Amino acid sequence: GRGGGGDATNLYVGNLNFRTQDRDLEHAFSRFAKNGRLVEARIVNDRETQRSRGFGFVKFESKQDADDAVAQMDGSDLDGRNIRVNVSRPRGG
C-alpha cells in the first residue's frame, strides 16, 4: 500500500479463552490508549452458534498505542490463556 499505513493500528488477538467477551478485551487493551482512543474491541463469533471463535480484533487511533499493546500483550495471560497479539494484515495483495 502507499502512504499512511493506517492499518497498523488494527490488531489481531488470538488464542483467546472462549469465555472472553468484547468488554474483557476492551478492559485489557484500554490502558494502552494514551495518545488516542481505543476505537474498537470485538470478539469474532461464529455466525450460527454465536459462540466465540477464540480470536478477535482491537483497533487504536494511535500507532504508538497499538505498538505498545503488541509489545506488552503478546504472550501475556488473559483469562488463563497466553494470547497472541500482532498487527492485523489486510488480506490479499
mmCIF file with all atom_site columns, C-alpha atoms in Angstrom:
data_model
loop_
_atom_site.group_PDB
_atom_site.id
_atom_site.type_symbol
_atom_site.label_atom_id
_atom_site.label_alt_id
_atom_site.label_comp_id
_atom_site.label_asym_id
_atom_site.label_entity_id
_atom_site.label_seq_id
_atom_site.pdbx_PDB_ins_code
_atom_site.Cartn_x
_atom_site.Cartn_y
_atom_site.Cartn_z
_atom_site.occupancy
_atom_site.B_iso_or_equiv
_atom_site.pdbx_formal_charge
_atom_site.auth_seq_id
_atom_site.auth_comp_id
_atom_site.auth_asym_id
_atom_site.auth_atom_id
_atom_site.pdbx_PDB_model_num
ATOM 1  C CA . GLY A 1 1  ? 0.000   0.000   0.000  1.00 0.00 ? 1  GLY A CA 1
ATOM 2  C CA . ARG A 1 2  ? 1.051   3.594   -0.367 1.00 0.00 ? 2  ARG A CA 1
ATOM 3  C CA . GLY A 1 3  ? 1.312   6.204   2.357  1.00 0.00 ? 3  GLY A CA 1
ATOM 4  C CA . GLY A 1 4  ? -0.369  6.352   5.744  1.00 0.00 ? 4  GLY A CA 1
ATOM 5  C CA . GLY A 1 5  ? -0.235  2.669   6.575  1.00 0.00 ? 5  GLY A CA 1
ATOM 6  C CA . GLY A 1 6  ? -3.437  3.235   8.535  1.00 0.00 ? 6  GLY A CA 1
ATOM 7  C CA . ASP A 1 7  ? -3.990  -0.454  9.213  1.00 0.00 ? 7  ASP A CA 1
ATOM 8  C CA . ALA A 1 8  ? -1.014  -0.599  11.568 1.00 0.00 ? 8  ALA A CA 1
ATOM 9  C CA . THR A 1 9  ? -3.438  0.348   14.339 1.00 0.00 ? 9  THR A CA 1
ATOM 10 C CA . ASN A 1 10 ? -5.642  -2.715  13.787 1.00 0.00 ? 10 ASN A CA 1
ATOM 11 C CA . LEU A 1 11 ? -4.521  -5.659  15.916 1.00 0.00 ? 11 LEU A CA 1
ATOM 12 C CA . TYR A 1 12 ? -5.347  -9.344  15.722 1.00 0.00 ? 12 TYR A CA 1
ATOM 13 C CA . VAL A 1 13 ? -5.785  -11.047 19.099 1.00 0.00 ? 13 VAL A CA 1
ATOM 14 C CA . GLY A 1 14 ? -5.711  -14.841 19.060 1.00 0.00 ? 14 GLY A CA 1
ATOM 15 C CA . ASN A 1 15 ? -5.752  -17.892 21.334 1.00 0.00 ? 15 ASN A CA 1
ATOM 16 C CA . LEU A 1 16 ? -8.477  -16.296 23.436 1.00 0.00 ? 16 LEU A CA 1
ATOM 17 C CA . ASN A 1 17 ? -10.427 -18.066 26.132 1.00 0.00 ? 17 ASN A CA 1
ATOM 18 C CA . PHE A 1 18 ? -13.866 -18.823 24.702 1.00 0.00 ? 18 PHE A CA 1
ATOM 19 C CA . ARG A 1 19 ? -15.393 -17.066 27.732 1.00 0.00 ? 19 ARG A CA 1
ATOM 20 C CA . THR A 1 20 ? -13.611 -13.804 26.906 1.00 0.00 ? 20 THR A CA 1
ATOM 21 C CA . GLN A 1 21 ? -16.112 -11.180 25.749 1.00 0.00 ? 21 GLN A CA 1
ATOM 22 C CA . ASP A 1 22 ? -15.824 -7.833  23.933 1.00 0.00 ? 22 ASP A CA 1
ATOM 23 C CA . ARG A 1 23 ? -15.799 -5.938  27.210 1.00 0.00 ? 23 ARG A CA 1
ATOM 24 C CA . ASP A 1 24 ? -12.990 -8.125  28.587 1.00 0.00 ? 24 ASP A CA 1
ATOM 25 C CA . LEU A 1 25 ? -10.919 -7.363  25.508 1.00 0.00 ? 25 LEU A CA 1
ATOM 26 C CA . GLU A 1 26 ? -11.716 -3.667  25.851 1.00 0.00 ? 26 GLU A CA 1
ATOM 27 C CA . HIS A 1 27 ? -10.745 -3.720  29.519 1.00 0.00 ? 27 HIS A CA 1
ATOM 28 C CA . ALA A 1 28 ? -7.447  -5.483  28.780 1.00 0.00 ? 28 ALA A CA 1
ATOM 29 C CA . PHE A 1 29 ? -6.403  -3.108  25.992 1.00 0.00 ? 29 PHE A CA 1
ATOM 30 C CA . SER A 1 30 ? -7.889  0.248   27.020 1.00 0.00 ? 30 SER A CA 1
ATOM 31 C CA . ARG A 1 31 ? -4.916  1.068   29.260 1.00 0.00 ? 31 ARG A CA 1
ATOM 32 C CA . PHE A 1 32 ? -2.704  1.353   26.182 1.00 0.00 ? 32 PHE A CA 1
ATOM 33 C CA . ALA A 1 33 ? -4.878  4.088   24.660 1.00 0.00 ? 33 ALA A CA 1
ATOM 34 C CA . LYS A 1 34 ? -2.749  7.045   25.742 1.00 0.00 ? 34 LYS A CA 1
ATOM 35 C CA . ASN A 1 35 ? -2.179  9.010   22.538 1.00 0.00 ? 35 ASN A CA 1
ATOM 36 C CA . GLY A 1 36 ? -5.597  8.286   21.082 1.00 0.00 ? 36 GLY A CA 1
ATOM 37 C CA . ARG A 1 37 ? -8.751  6.315   21.733 1.00 0.00 ? 37 ARG A CA 1
ATOM 38 C CA . LEU A 1 38 ? -9.313  2.594   21.711 1.00 0.00 ? 38 LEU A CA 1
ATOM 39 C CA . VAL A 1 39 ? -11.654 2.631   18.728 1.00 0.00 ? 39 VAL A CA 1
ATOM 40 C CA . GLU A 1 40 ? -12.873 -0.947  18.774 1.00 0.00 ? 40 GLU A CA 1
ATOM 41 C CA . ALA A 1 41 ? -12.540 -4.205  20.688 1.00 0.00 ? 41 ALA A CA 1
ATOM 42 C CA . ARG A 1 42 ? -14.503 -7.131  19.361 1.00 0.00 ? 42 ARG A CA 1
ATOM 43 C CA . ILE A 1 43 ? -14.526 -10.895 19.589 1.00 0.00 ? 43 ILE A CA 1
ATOM 44 C CA . VAL A 1 44 ? -15.256 -12.770 16.370 1.00 0.00 ? 44 VAL A CA 1
ATOM 45 C CA . ASN A 1 45 ? -18.268 -15.018 16.918 1.00 0.00 ? 45 ASN A CA 1
ATOM 46 C CA . ASP A 1 46 ? -19.426 -18.000 14.910 1.00 0.00 ? 46 ASP A CA 1
ATOM 47 C CA . ARG A 1 47 ? -22.319 -16.863 12.752 1.00 0.00 ? 47 ARG A CA 1
ATOM 48 C CA . GLU A 1 48 ? -24.544 -19.824 13.567 1.00 0.00 ? 48 GLU A CA 1
ATOM 49 C CA . THR A 1 49 ? -23.828 -20.587 17.214 1.00 0.00 ? 49 THR A CA 1
ATOM 50 C CA . GLN A 1 50 ? -22.857 -17.034 18.246 1.00 0.00 ? 50 GLN A CA 1
ATOM 51 C CA . ARG A 1 51 ? -20.038 -18.545 20.317 1.00 0.00 ? 51 ARG A CA 1
ATOM 52 C CA . SER A 1 52 ? -16.570 -17.035 20.346 1.00 0.00 ? 52 SER A CA 1
ATOM 53 C CA . ARG A 1 53 ? -14.232 -18.423 17.714 1.00 0.00 ? 53 ARG A CA 1
ATOM 54 C CA . GLY A 1 54 ? -11.292 -17.763 20.022 1.00 0.00 ? 54 GLY A CA 1
ATOM 55 C CA . PHE A 1 55 ? -9.952  -14.645 18.374 1.00 0.00 ? 55 PHE A CA 1
ATOM 56 C CA . GLY A 1 56 ? -10.800 -11.005 17.921 1.00 0.00 ? 56 GLY A CA 1
ATOM 57 C CA . PHE A 1 57 ? -9.573  -7.579  16.914 1.00 0.00 ? 57 PHE A CA 1
ATOM 58 C CA . VAL A 1 58 ? -8.740  -4.333  18.649 1.00 0.00 ? 58 VAL A CA 1
ATOM 59 C CA . LYS A 1 59 ? -8.251  -1.026  16.917 1.00 0.00 ? 59 LYS A CA 1
ATOM 60 C CA . PHE A 1 60 ? -6.413  2.041   18.208 1.00 0.00 ? 60 PHE A CA 1
ATOM 61 C CA . GLU A 1 61 ? -6.341  5.590   16.895 1.00 0.00 ? 61 GLU A CA 1
ATOM 62 C CA . SER A 1 62 ? -2.607  5.825   17.578 1.00 0.00 ? 62 SER A CA 1
ATOM 63 C CA . LYS A 1 63 ? 0.033   3.563   16.020 1.00 0.00 ? 63 LYS A CA 1
ATOM 64 C CA . GLN A 1 64 ? 2.215   4.120   19.090 1.00 0.00 ? 64 GLN A CA 1
ATOM 65 C CA . ASP A 1 65 ? -0.539  2.816   21.346 1.00 0.00 ? 65 ASP A CA 1
ATOM 66 C CA . ALA A 1 66 ? -1.014  -0.200  19.079 1.00 0.00 ? 66 ALA A CA 1
ATOM 67 C CA . ASP A 1 67 ? 2.726   -0.930  19.114 1.00 0.00 ? 67 ASP A CA 1
ATOM 68 C CA . ASP A 1 68 ? 2.789   -0.734  22.915 1.00 0.00 ? 68 ASP A CA 1
ATOM 69 C CA . ALA A 1 69 ? -0.164  -3.101  23.146 1.00 0.00 ? 69 ALA A CA 1
ATOM 70 C CA . VAL A 1 70 ? 1.537   -5.656  20.880 1.00 0.00 ? 70 VAL A CA 1
ATOM 71 C CA . ALA A 1 71 ? 4.801   -5.410  22.820 1.00 0.00 ? 71 ALA A CA 1
ATOM 72 C CA . GLN A 1 72 ? 3.176   -5.904  26.216 1.00 0.00 ? 72 GLN A CA 1
ATOM 73 C CA . MET A 1 73 ? 0.166   -8.101  25.478 1.00 0.00 ? 73 MET A CA 1
ATOM 74 C CA . ASP A 1 74 ? 1.596   -10.665 23.040 1.00 0.00 ? 74 ASP A CA 1
ATOM 75 C CA . GLY A 1 75 ? 2.179   -13.848 25.049 1.00 0.00 ? 75 GLY A CA 1
ATOM 76 C CA . SER A 1 76 ? 0.555   -12.402 28.162 1.00 0.00 ? 76 SER A CA 1
ATOM 77 C CA . ASP A 1 77 ? -2.158  -14.066 30.214 1.00 0.00 ? 77 ASP A CA 1
ATOM 78 C CA . LEU A 1 78 ? -5.785  -13.150 29.588 1.00 0.00 ? 78 LEU A CA 1
ATOM 79 C CA . ASP A 1 79 ? -8.439  -15.263 31.311 1.00 0.00 ? 79 ASP A CA 1
ATOM 80 C CA . GLY A 1 80 ? -5.939  -18.096 31.725 1.00 0.00 ? 80 GLY A CA 1
ATOM 81 C CA . ARG A 1 81 ? -4.748  -18.208 28.134 1.00 0.00 ? 81 ARG A CA 1
ATOM 82 C CA . ASN A 1 82 ? -1.458  -16.951 26.706 1.00 0.00 ? 82 ASN A CA 1
ATOM 83 C CA . ILE A 1 83 ? -2.851  -14.751 23.982 1.00 0.00 ? 83 ILE A CA 1
ATOM 84 C CA . ARG A 1 84 ? -1.285  -13.831 20.662 1.00 0.00 ? 84 ARG A CA 1
ATOM 85 C CA . VAL A 1 85 ? -1.298  -10.203 19.615 1.00 0.00 ? 85 VAL A CA 1
ATOM 86 C CA . ASN A 1 86 ? 0.033   -8.881  16.325 1.00 0.00 ? 86 ASN A CA 1
ATOM 87 C CA . VAL A 1 87 ? -0.671  -6.275  13.695 1.00 0.00 ? 87 VAL A CA 1
ATOM 88 C CA . SER A 1 88 ? -3.570  -7.386  11.537 1.00 0.00 ? 88 SER A CA 1
ATOM 89 C CA . ARG A 1 89 ? -2.522  -7.564  7.909  1.00 0.00 ? 89 ARG A CA 1
ATOM 90 C CA . PRO A 1 90 ? -5.144  -6.864  5.259  1.00 0.00 ? 90 PRO A CA 1
ATOM 91 C CA . ARG A 1 91 ? -5.836  -9.975  3.177  1.00 0.00 ? 91 ARG A CA 1
ATOM 92 C CA . GLY A 1 92 ? -4.680  -10.195 -0.423 1.00 0.00 ? 92 GLY A CA 1
ATOM 93 C CA . GLY A 1 93 ? -2.201  -8.060  -2.373 1.00 0.00 ? 93 GLY A CA 1
#
